[in-house]
Short mmCIF file of C-alpha atoms in Angstrom, two decimals:
data_model
loop_
_atom_site.label_atom_id
_atom_site.label_comp_id
_atom_site.label_asym_id
_atom_site.label_seq_id
_atom_site.Cartn_x
_atom_site.Cartn_y
_atom_site.Cartn_z
CA MET A 1151 -3.96 69.33 -7.62
CA GLN A 1152 -7.49 70.30 -6.81
CA GLU A 1153 -8.35 66.67 -6.03
CA THR A 1154 -5.39 66.45 -3.61
CA GLU A 1155 -6.48 69.57 -1.80
CA GLN A 1156 -10.04 68.27 -1.60
CA SER A 1157 -8.89 64.95 -0.10
CA GLU A 1158 -6.81 66.83 2.43
CA LYS A 1159 -9.85 68.90 3.38
CA ASP A 1160 -11.88 65.75 3.85
CA MET A 1161 -9.23 64.21 6.10
CA ILE A 1162 -8.35 67.32 8.06
CA GLY A 1163 -11.92 68.53 8.46
CA SER A 1164 -12.46 71.35 10.91
CA LEU A 1165 -8.73 71.79 11.54
CA LEU A 1166 -8.54 73.96 8.39
CA ASP A 1167 -10.23 76.66 10.40
CA ASP A 1168 -7.44 76.59 13.06
CA ASP A 1169 -4.06 78.13 13.00
CA GLU A 1170 -2.24 77.74 9.67
CA SER A 1171 0.98 76.44 11.29
CA GLU A 1172 -0.90 73.63 13.04
CA CYS A 1173 -2.59 72.64 9.78
CA SER A 1174 0.68 72.50 7.85
CA GLU A 1175 2.25 70.37 10.58
CA PHE A 1176 -0.64 67.91 10.49
CA ARG A 1177 -0.57 67.90 6.67
CA SER A 1178 3.10 66.85 6.70
CA SER A 1179 2.39 63.95 9.11
CA ILE A 1180 -0.44 62.71 6.84
CA THR A 1181 1.81 62.87 3.79
CA LYS A 1182 4.47 60.74 5.53
CA SER A 1183 1.92 58.12 6.52
CA GLN A 1184 0.61 57.96 2.93
CA GLN A 1185 4.13 57.36 1.65
CA HIS A 1186 4.51 54.42 4.02
CA SER A 1187 1.06 52.99 3.18
CA GLN A 1188 1.94 53.01 -0.54
CA SER A 1189 4.93 50.75 0.10
CA PRO A 1190 5.39 48.10 -2.62
CA ILE A 1191 5.76 45.40 0.05
CA LYS A 1192 2.54 43.41 -0.08
CA SER A 1193 3.43 40.04 1.46
CA PHE A 1194 5.97 38.40 3.73
CA LYS A 1195 7.72 37.03 0.68
CA ASP A 1196 8.36 40.58 -0.47
CA LEU A 1197 9.30 41.45 3.09
CA ARG A 1198 12.09 38.86 3.09
CA GLU A 1199 13.42 40.07 -0.25
CA SER A 1200 13.31 43.80 0.64
CA PRO A 1201 16.64 45.58 1.38
CA VAL A 1202 17.78 45.98 4.95
CA LEU A 1203 16.79 49.40 6.27
CA ASN A 1204 19.18 49.46 9.18
CA GLU A 1205 22.50 47.64 9.22
CA ASP A 1206 23.10 48.29 12.91
CA PRO A 1207 23.98 44.88 14.49
CA THR A 1208 22.04 45.80 17.63
CA TYR A 1209 18.94 46.56 15.57
CA GLN A 1210 16.08 44.14 16.24
CA GLU A 1211 14.11 43.68 13.03
CA PHE A 1212 10.96 41.93 14.25
CA PRO A 1213 9.24 41.82 16.64
CA SER A 1214 10.25 45.07 18.32
CA ALA A 1215 9.09 47.06 21.28
CA ASP A 1216 10.24 50.27 19.62
CA PRO A 1217 7.11 52.24 18.57
CA SER A 1218 9.08 53.79 15.68
CA ASN A 1219 9.76 50.37 14.13
CA PHE A 1220 8.42 50.18 10.57
CA TYR A 1221 6.76 46.77 10.95
CA ILE A 1222 4.84 47.78 14.05
CA THR A 1223 3.79 51.35 13.33
CA VAL A 1224 3.07 51.28 9.61
CA GLN A 1225 1.18 48.01 9.10
CA PRO A 1226 -0.26 46.97 12.45
CA THR A 1227 -3.60 45.86 10.96
CA PHE A 1228 -1.93 43.69 8.30
CA ILE A 1229 0.40 42.01 10.76
CA GLN A 1230 -2.35 41.44 13.28
CA SER A 1231 -4.55 39.74 10.68
CA ARG A 1232 -1.63 37.56 9.52
CA GLN A 1233 -0.92 36.46 13.06
CA HIS A 1234 -4.30 34.74 13.10
CA SER A 1235 -3.73 33.15 9.72
CA SER A 1236 -2.90 29.45 9.27
CA SER A 1237 -0.49 30.34 6.48
CA HIS A 1238 2.59 28.10 6.55
CA GLU A 1239 4.61 30.90 4.94
CA PHE A 1240 3.83 33.30 7.78
CA HIS A 1241 4.60 30.85 10.56
CA SER A 1242 7.81 29.67 8.97
CA TYR A 1243 8.96 33.30 8.92
CA MET A 1244 7.55 34.48 12.21
CA LEU A 1245 8.20 31.44 14.40
CA PRO A 1246 11.35 29.65 13.27
CA GLN A 1247 11.74 26.34 15.15
CA GLN A 1248 14.19 23.48 15.12
CA PRO A 1249 12.82 20.34 13.38
CA MET A 1250 11.19 17.88 15.78
CA TYR A 1251 11.74 14.12 15.47
CA TYR A 1252 9.03 11.73 16.57
CA PRO A 1253 10.16 8.15 17.24
CA CYS A 1254 8.47 5.19 15.57
CA GLN A 1255 5.83 3.37 17.55
CA ASP A 1256 8.02 0.31 18.09
CA GLY A 1257 11.26 1.41 16.47
CA TYR A 1258 14.37 2.76 18.15
CA PHE A 1259 15.06 5.77 15.92
CA SER A 1260 13.02 8.32 14.03
CA GLN A 1261 12.41 7.74 10.36
CA LYS A 1262 12.66 11.48 9.72
CA ARG A 1263 16.07 12.08 11.22
CA THR A 1264 18.79 13.99 9.44
CA LYS A 1265 22.06 12.44 8.34
CA LYS A 1266 23.83 13.96 11.32
CA LEU A 1267 21.31 12.54 13.74
CA GLN A 1268 21.54 9.15 12.03
CA LEU A 1269 25.31 8.98 12.40
CA GLN A 1270 25.16 10.09 16.02
CA THR A 1271 22.54 7.53 17.00
CA GLU A 1272 24.39 4.72 15.21
CA ILE A 1273 27.51 5.58 17.17
CA ASP A 1274 25.73 5.77 20.52
CA SER A 1275 23.45 2.71 20.13
CA SER A 1276 24.07 -1.02 20.01
CA ILE A 1277 23.73 -3.19 16.90
CA SER A 1278 20.60 -4.81 18.31
CA GLN A 1279 18.95 -1.41 18.70
CA GLN A 1280 19.99 -0.34 15.22
CA CYS A 1281 18.32 -3.45 13.76
CA GLN A 1282 15.00 -2.08 14.98
CA ASP A 1283 15.29 0.99 12.73
CA GLN A 1284 14.22 0.89 9.09
CA TYR A 1285 17.28 2.54 7.61
CA ALA A 1286 19.93 1.29 10.02
CA SER A 1287 18.73 -2.30 9.53
CA LEU A 1288 19.30 -1.95 5.78
CA ASN A 1289 22.88 -0.80 6.44
CA ILE A 1290 23.46 -3.77 8.74
CA GLN A 1291 22.10 -6.20 6.14
CA GLN A 1292 24.44 -4.82 3.49
CA SER A 1293 27.37 -4.82 5.91
CA PHE A 1294 26.77 -8.48 6.74
CA ILE A 1295 26.42 -9.52 3.09
CA GLN A 1296 29.48 -7.61 1.87
CA GLY A 1297 31.65 -7.81 4.99
CA ASN A 1298 34.47 -10.20 5.87
CA GLU A 1299 34.32 -12.91 8.52
CA TYR A 1300 35.46 -10.57 11.31
CA GLN A 1301 32.75 -8.00 10.48
CA ARG A 1302 30.06 -10.68 10.25
CA GLU A 1303 31.09 -12.14 13.57
CA LYS A 1304 30.99 -8.71 15.22
CA ILE A 1305 27.48 -8.03 13.87
CA PHE A 1306 26.20 -11.43 14.96
CA LYS A 1307 27.65 -11.09 18.48
CA GLY A 1308 25.96 -7.69 18.79
CA LEU A 1309 22.47 -9.15 18.28
CA VAL A 1310 22.72 -12.79 19.36
CA ASP A 1311 21.16 -12.06 22.77
CA ASP A 1312 18.08 -10.51 21.15
CA LEU A 1313 17.36 -13.04 18.40
CA LEU A 1314 13.77 -13.71 19.50
CA LEU A 1315 12.98 -10.00 19.87
CA LEU A 1316 14.43 -9.13 16.47
CA SER A 1317 12.77 -12.11 14.76
CA LYS A 1318 9.36 -10.69 15.71
CA HIS A 1319 10.25 -7.09 14.86
CA LYS A 1320 9.05 -5.53 11.61
CA PHE A 1321 12.56 -4.39 10.63
CA GLY A 1322 14.73 -6.71 12.68
CA ASN A 1323 13.31 -9.88 11.09
CA TYR A 1324 14.91 -8.93 7.76
CA VAL A 1325 18.33 -8.78 9.41
CA ILE A 1326 17.88 -12.27 10.89
CA GLN A 1327 16.75 -13.64 7.51
CA LYS A 1328 19.82 -12.20 5.77
CA ILE A 1329 22.10 -13.67 8.42
CA ILE A 1330 20.51 -17.11 7.95
CA GLU A 1331 20.92 -16.87 4.18
CA ASN A 1332 24.53 -15.63 4.13
CA SER A 1333 26.14 -17.25 7.18
CA ASN A 1334 27.85 -20.60 7.66
CA GLN A 1335 26.22 -23.67 9.16
CA ASN A 1336 27.65 -23.05 12.64
CA THR A 1337 25.94 -19.66 12.84
CA ARG A 1338 22.66 -21.16 11.61
CA THR A 1339 22.93 -23.85 14.28
CA LEU A 1340 23.35 -21.19 17.00
CA ILE A 1341 20.27 -19.36 15.70
CA PHE A 1342 18.28 -22.62 15.55
CA GLU A 1343 19.22 -23.59 19.12
CA GLN A 1344 18.03 -20.26 20.48
CA LEU A 1345 14.78 -20.14 18.50
CA ASN A 1346 13.77 -23.81 18.47
CA THR A 1347 11.87 -23.65 21.76
CA HIS A 1348 9.98 -20.55 20.59
CA VAL A 1349 9.01 -21.84 17.15
CA LEU A 1350 5.26 -22.06 17.92
CA GLU A 1351 5.20 -18.49 19.23
CA MET A 1352 7.09 -17.26 16.18
CA SER A 1353 4.92 -19.21 13.74
CA GLN A 1354 1.86 -17.26 14.88
CA ASP A 1355 3.62 -13.90 14.55
CA LYS A 1356 3.40 -12.04 11.22
CA PHE A 1357 7.14 -11.31 11.24
CA GLY A 1358 8.41 -14.29 13.18
CA CYS A 1359 6.77 -16.78 10.78
CA ARG A 1360 9.09 -15.47 8.04
CA VAL A 1361 12.15 -16.35 10.10
CA VAL A 1362 10.78 -19.86 10.74
CA GLN A 1363 10.24 -20.36 7.00
CA LYS A 1364 13.80 -19.18 6.32
CA LEU A 1365 15.16 -21.60 8.91
CA LEU A 1366 13.32 -24.48 7.23
CA GLU A 1367 15.10 -23.64 3.99
CA PHE A 1368 18.68 -23.57 5.34
CA ILE A 1369 19.02 -25.73 8.44
CA LEU A 1370 20.13 -29.36 8.35
CA ASN A 1371 17.64 -32.20 7.89
CA GLN A 1372 18.00 -33.44 11.47
CA GLN A 1373 17.34 -29.90 12.68
CA LYS A 1374 14.22 -29.74 10.50
CA VAL A 1375 12.96 -32.88 12.22
CA GLN A 1376 13.47 -31.25 15.63
CA LEU A 1377 11.73 -28.05 14.50
CA ILE A 1378 8.74 -29.94 13.08
CA SER A 1379 8.47 -31.96 16.29
CA GLN A 1380 7.82 -28.66 18.07
CA ILE A 1381 5.10 -27.75 15.55
CA LYS A 1382 3.42 -31.13 15.03
CA PRO A 1383 1.19 -31.16 18.17
CA TYR A 1384 -0.19 -27.74 17.16
CA ALA A 1385 -0.28 -28.21 13.39
CA LEU A 1386 -4.09 -28.08 13.14
CA LYS A 1387 -4.11 -24.79 15.05
CA LEU A 1388 -1.51 -23.38 12.66
CA ILE A 1389 -3.52 -24.53 9.63
CA PHE A 1390 -6.32 -22.16 10.66
CA ASP A 1391 -3.93 -19.34 11.60
CA GLN A 1392 -3.30 -16.39 9.26
CA CYS A 1393 0.48 -16.58 9.77
CA GLY A 1394 0.91 -20.20 10.79
CA ASN A 1395 -0.58 -21.57 7.55
CA HIS A 1396 2.44 -20.17 5.68
CA VAL A 1397 4.75 -22.24 7.90
CA ILE A 1398 2.66 -25.37 7.19
CA GLN A 1399 2.84 -24.67 3.46
CA LYS A 1400 6.63 -24.35 3.70
CA ILE A 1401 6.81 -27.71 5.50
CA ILE A 1402 4.80 -29.31 2.67
CA ASP A 1403 7.15 -27.77 0.08
CA LEU A 1404 10.45 -28.69 1.71
CA VAL A 1405 9.98 -31.69 3.99
CA THR A 1406 9.58 -35.15 2.54
CA ASP A 1407 8.06 -36.61 5.69
CA ALA A 1408 5.00 -34.35 5.92
CA GLU A 1409 2.21 -36.90 5.49
CA PHE A 1410 0.91 -36.07 8.96
CA ILE A 1411 -0.52 -32.87 7.39
CA ILE A 1412 -2.54 -34.92 4.89
CA ASP A 1413 -3.93 -36.96 7.76
CA LEU A 1414 -4.95 -33.77 9.60
CA VAL A 1415 -6.68 -32.40 6.49
CA THR A 1416 -8.43 -35.72 5.79
CA ASN A 1417 -9.73 -36.08 9.36
CA ASN A 1418 -10.99 -32.48 9.41
CA VAL A 1419 -11.77 -32.09 5.71
CA ASP A 1420 -15.16 -30.38 6.11
CA LYS A 1421 -13.70 -27.57 8.27
CA VAL A 1422 -10.38 -27.25 6.47
CA VAL A 1423 -11.58 -26.91 2.86
CA SER A 1424 -14.22 -24.29 3.72
CA HIS A 1425 -11.82 -22.13 5.77
CA PRO A 1426 -10.03 -19.12 4.20
CA TYR A 1427 -6.60 -20.34 5.39
CA GLY A 1428 -7.31 -24.04 5.63
CA CYS A 1429 -8.28 -24.26 1.95
CA ARG A 1430 -4.75 -23.11 1.06
CA ILE A 1431 -3.30 -26.11 2.90
CA ALA A 1432 -5.72 -28.49 1.18
CA GLN A 1433 -4.80 -27.03 -2.22
CA LYS A 1434 -1.09 -27.30 -1.42
CA CYS A 1435 -1.53 -30.97 -0.50
CA LEU A 1436 -3.37 -31.66 -3.77
CA GLU A 1437 -0.64 -29.87 -5.76
CA ILE A 1438 2.48 -31.30 -4.08
CA PHE A 1439 1.75 -34.86 -3.01
CA PRO A 1440 1.33 -37.65 -5.58
CA ASN A 1441 -2.08 -39.23 -6.13
CA ASP A 1442 -1.20 -42.47 -4.36
CA LYS A 1443 -0.80 -40.51 -1.09
CA LEU A 1444 -4.01 -38.57 -1.65
CA GLN A 1445 -6.44 -41.44 -2.11
CA GLU A 1446 -8.03 -41.10 1.32
CA LEU A 1447 -8.28 -37.32 0.94
CA TYR A 1448 -9.99 -37.69 -2.45
CA ILE A 1449 -12.41 -40.22 -1.00
CA SER A 1450 -13.32 -37.71 1.72
CA LEU A 1451 -13.68 -34.82 -0.75
CA ILE A 1452 -15.86 -36.42 -3.44
CA PRO A 1453 -19.08 -36.49 -1.35
CA LEU A 1454 -18.52 -32.83 -0.43
CA CYS A 1455 -18.07 -31.52 -4.00
CA GLU A 1456 -21.67 -30.43 -4.39
CA LYS A 1457 -21.57 -28.43 -1.15
CA LEU A 1458 -18.10 -27.01 -1.78
CA SER A 1459 -19.07 -25.73 -5.25
CA PHE A 1460 -21.16 -23.01 -3.60
CA CYS A 1461 -18.51 -22.17 -0.98
CA GLN A 1462 -16.36 -19.05 -1.24
CA TYR A 1463 -13.17 -21.04 -0.58
CA GLY A 1464 -14.20 -24.62 -1.21
CA ASN A 1465 -14.93 -23.97 -4.89
CA TYR A 1466 -11.17 -23.76 -5.51
CA ILE A 1467 -10.79 -27.33 -4.21
CA VAL A 1468 -13.50 -28.54 -6.58
CA GLN A 1469 -11.85 -26.75 -9.51
CA HIS A 1470 -8.56 -28.45 -8.67
CA MET A 1471 -10.25 -31.84 -8.58
CA ILE A 1472 -11.73 -31.15 -12.04
CA ASN A 1473 -8.25 -30.33 -13.36
CA SER A 1474 -6.10 -32.92 -11.63
CA GLY A 1475 -8.33 -35.18 -9.54
CA PRO A 1476 -9.19 -38.83 -10.10
CA PRO A 1477 -11.64 -39.80 -12.90
CA LYS A 1478 -14.21 -40.79 -10.28
CA GLY A 1479 -14.22 -37.25 -8.89
CA PHE A 1480 -14.60 -35.68 -12.35
CA GLU A 1481 -17.54 -38.00 -13.07
CA VAL A 1482 -19.31 -37.11 -9.80
CA ILE A 1483 -18.80 -33.38 -10.33
CA GLY A 1484 -20.01 -33.58 -13.95
CA LYS A 1485 -23.16 -35.43 -12.98
CA PHE A 1486 -23.96 -32.86 -10.32
CA ILE A 1487 -23.38 -29.92 -12.69
CA LYS A 1488 -25.56 -31.34 -15.47
CA GLN A 1489 -28.41 -31.95 -13.06
CA ARG A 1490 -28.25 -28.44 -11.56
CA ILE A 1491 -26.82 -26.42 -14.44
CA ILE A 1492 -29.25 -23.52 -13.95
CA GLU A 1493 -28.62 -23.20 -10.23
CA VAL A 1494 -24.85 -23.67 -10.41
CA SER A 1495 -24.36 -21.24 -13.32
CA GLN A 1496 -26.21 -18.42 -11.55
CA ASP A 1497 -24.16 -18.69 -8.35
CA LYS A 1498 -21.15 -16.41 -7.82
CA TYR A 1499 -18.85 -19.29 -6.82
CA GLY A 1500 -20.64 -22.19 -8.49
CA SER A 1501 -20.32 -20.46 -11.88
CA ASN A 1502 -16.53 -20.79 -11.59
CA VAL A 1503 -16.92 -24.55 -11.11
CA ALA A 1504 -19.33 -24.78 -14.07
CA GLU A 1505 -16.93 -22.87 -16.35
CA ARG A 1506 -14.01 -25.08 -15.34
CA TYR A 1507 -16.01 -28.25 -15.98
CA ILE A 1508 -17.30 -27.08 -19.39
CA LYS A 1509 -13.75 -26.29 -20.57
CA LEU A 1510 -12.68 -29.90 -19.91
CA ALA A 1511 -15.98 -31.65 -20.72
CA GLN A 1512 -16.27 -34.25 -23.47
CA GLU A 1513 -18.60 -33.98 -26.49
CA ASP A 1514 -21.21 -36.22 -24.87
CA ASP A 1515 -21.30 -34.00 -21.79
CA ILE A 1516 -21.72 -30.85 -23.93
CA ALA A 1517 -24.53 -32.51 -25.89
CA SER A 1518 -26.33 -33.40 -22.64
CA ILE A 1519 -26.12 -29.82 -21.39
CA CYS A 1520 -27.29 -28.46 -24.76
CA LYS A 1521 -30.31 -30.78 -24.68
CA ILE A 1522 -31.22 -29.50 -21.21
CA LEU A 1523 -30.98 -25.86 -22.28
CA MET A 1524 -33.08 -26.38 -25.42
CA ASN A 1525 -36.07 -27.78 -23.53
CA GLN A 1526 -39.28 -25.82 -24.05
CA THR A 1527 -39.63 -24.62 -20.48
CA VAL A 1528 -41.19 -21.37 -19.26
CA PRO A 1529 -39.20 -19.24 -18.85
CA PRO A 1530 -36.62 -20.73 -21.28
CA MET A 1531 -33.44 -21.97 -19.54
CA LEU A 1532 -31.24 -20.52 -22.26
CA LEU A 1533 -32.74 -17.06 -21.80
CA ILE A 1534 -32.39 -17.29 -18.01
CA LEU A 1535 -28.66 -18.02 -18.19
CA ILE A 1536 -27.65 -15.44 -20.79
CA ASN A 1537 -29.55 -12.75 -18.84
CA ASN A 1538 -27.75 -13.58 -15.58
CA SER A 1539 -24.69 -11.67 -14.35
CA PHE A 1540 -22.73 -14.92 -13.82
CA GLY A 1541 -24.58 -17.28 -16.15
CA ASN A 1542 -23.75 -15.31 -19.30
CA TYR A 1543 -20.04 -16.05 -18.80
CA VAL A 1544 -20.82 -19.76 -18.42
CA MET A 1545 -22.79 -19.61 -21.67
CA GLN A 1546 -19.92 -17.91 -23.49
CA ASN A 1547 -17.59 -20.79 -22.55
CA PHE A 1548 -20.32 -23.29 -23.39
CA TYR A 1549 -20.83 -21.78 -26.87
CA LEU A 1550 -17.11 -22.20 -27.58
CA LYS A 1551 -17.33 -25.95 -26.85
CA CYS A 1552 -20.42 -26.52 -29.01
CA ASN A 1553 -20.16 -27.95 -32.52
CA ASP A 1554 -21.59 -26.15 -35.54
CA LYS A 1555 -24.98 -27.82 -35.32
CA GLN A 1556 -25.38 -26.97 -31.65
CA LYS A 1557 -24.32 -23.35 -32.28
CA GLU A 1558 -26.94 -23.10 -34.99
CA GLN A 1559 -29.61 -24.38 -32.60
CA ILE A 1560 -28.67 -21.75 -30.04
CA GLN A 1561 -28.84 -18.97 -32.65
CA ILE A 1562 -32.27 -20.12 -33.87
CA GLN A 1563 -33.53 -20.21 -30.30
CA LEU A 1564 -32.21 -16.69 -29.60
CA SER A 1565 -33.86 -15.29 -32.73
CA LYS A 1566 -37.27 -16.17 -31.29
CA TYR A 1567 -36.85 -13.78 -28.39
CA GLU A 1568 -37.78 -10.12 -28.68
CA GLU A 1569 -35.35 -7.34 -27.89
CA HIS A 1570 -37.02 -6.29 -24.64
CA GLN A 1571 -36.52 -9.83 -23.25
CA PHE A 1572 -32.75 -9.30 -23.05
CA THR A 1573 -31.17 -7.60 -20.04
CA GLN A 1574 -27.80 -5.84 -20.14
CA PHE A 1575 -26.11 -9.20 -19.56
CA GLY A 1576 -28.09 -10.78 -22.36
CA ARG A 1577 -26.97 -8.01 -24.68
CA HIS A 1578 -23.37 -8.73 -23.60
CA PHE A 1579 -23.85 -12.31 -24.78
CA LEU A 1580 -25.28 -11.13 -28.12
CA GLN A 1581 -22.29 -8.82 -28.58
CA TYR A 1582 -20.01 -11.75 -27.83
CA LEU A 1583 -21.71 -13.80 -30.55
CA ALA A 1584 -21.30 -10.92 -33.02
CA ARG A 1585 -17.57 -10.65 -32.27
CA PHE A 1586 -17.15 -14.42 -32.44
CA HIS A 1587 -18.66 -14.73 -35.91
CA ALA A 1588 -16.93 -11.56 -37.15
CA CYS A 1589 -13.51 -13.15 -36.63
#
């Protein structure tokens, strides 16, 4: 009680010396304000959950111009500080807004629409426009697959005038592909006739090239010939194109009369096999066509094997020739690798070629490589390779191919080296040997 009186004296100050009635009136106003300041409401979450103080329908809760309003008069400092806050909770309470929908960059509808908005837009828009929306296009695809002939015909008539536009659209191209897959030959012919003159343009488009590939799968053989006749004059351009090379690969897979692609690769072999997209076409030719049709291509590739072994993309061609190429090519590659085993094994791409060759090498070839590595050179070749980030993997594959006598020679040679002569890669090789002999 004494503490309360002392606090009142501190707050009231010199007014205690005035008239007693004035002091009591001021004391009562202070007491009321303290009661409000000790309110259990500490946040806007509590504010939402607090009971309604006034049930009058004309009562405006917040904000209010009435100076007697609780939210304005009691906690003005708190509210003012929260108005400058970036709190999502505050703004969602203070400034309720309707959700805003932002359209896709090249789509017709918003991806964030509500179900009501989706239904409304599907009613108001055409089928062609709906195909350009992510979710509506899925509905159209399912409707076409599961629908009857009348429904399919209605869908196709709704988009037939915009086939080229939809074929190059990121969502619309899936609708066109599904129609090609699930329609009859007459519908496919109509699609082919509209798109045939635009096949080059579509082949260089990241979405349109998919439609061209799908057409090649389902159209008639005579239509394939017409489509390829549109592509053939520009085939070399498409080989080097990021999207067009997929169309060329599809032609190799599906069309029997595609030897003109082998001729293009053979005549431009140096550029094609060292190109990131062109090397895919060269690999596809080597995988699909029989050896009797690849003789000229092999003849052009064999002199380039040494150069291609150090190429980021060409090394895959050399690896394929080691696996499936003619014996003459394997012999040339083996001779080159044995002569430059140190250089090839330490190269990021050449090491892949060396590993592939060692896995398929004969005993005589392994013995020749072992003899080269055991030479008393300074620094020792064996130590150089096992200490290299790429060479140590080549040596692991080489050790697997060695016979018992050769393995023993390698172990004796390694025992002569001191511990500080091994790098982290050399220690990896030693750990490999320990695991190998522990099995």
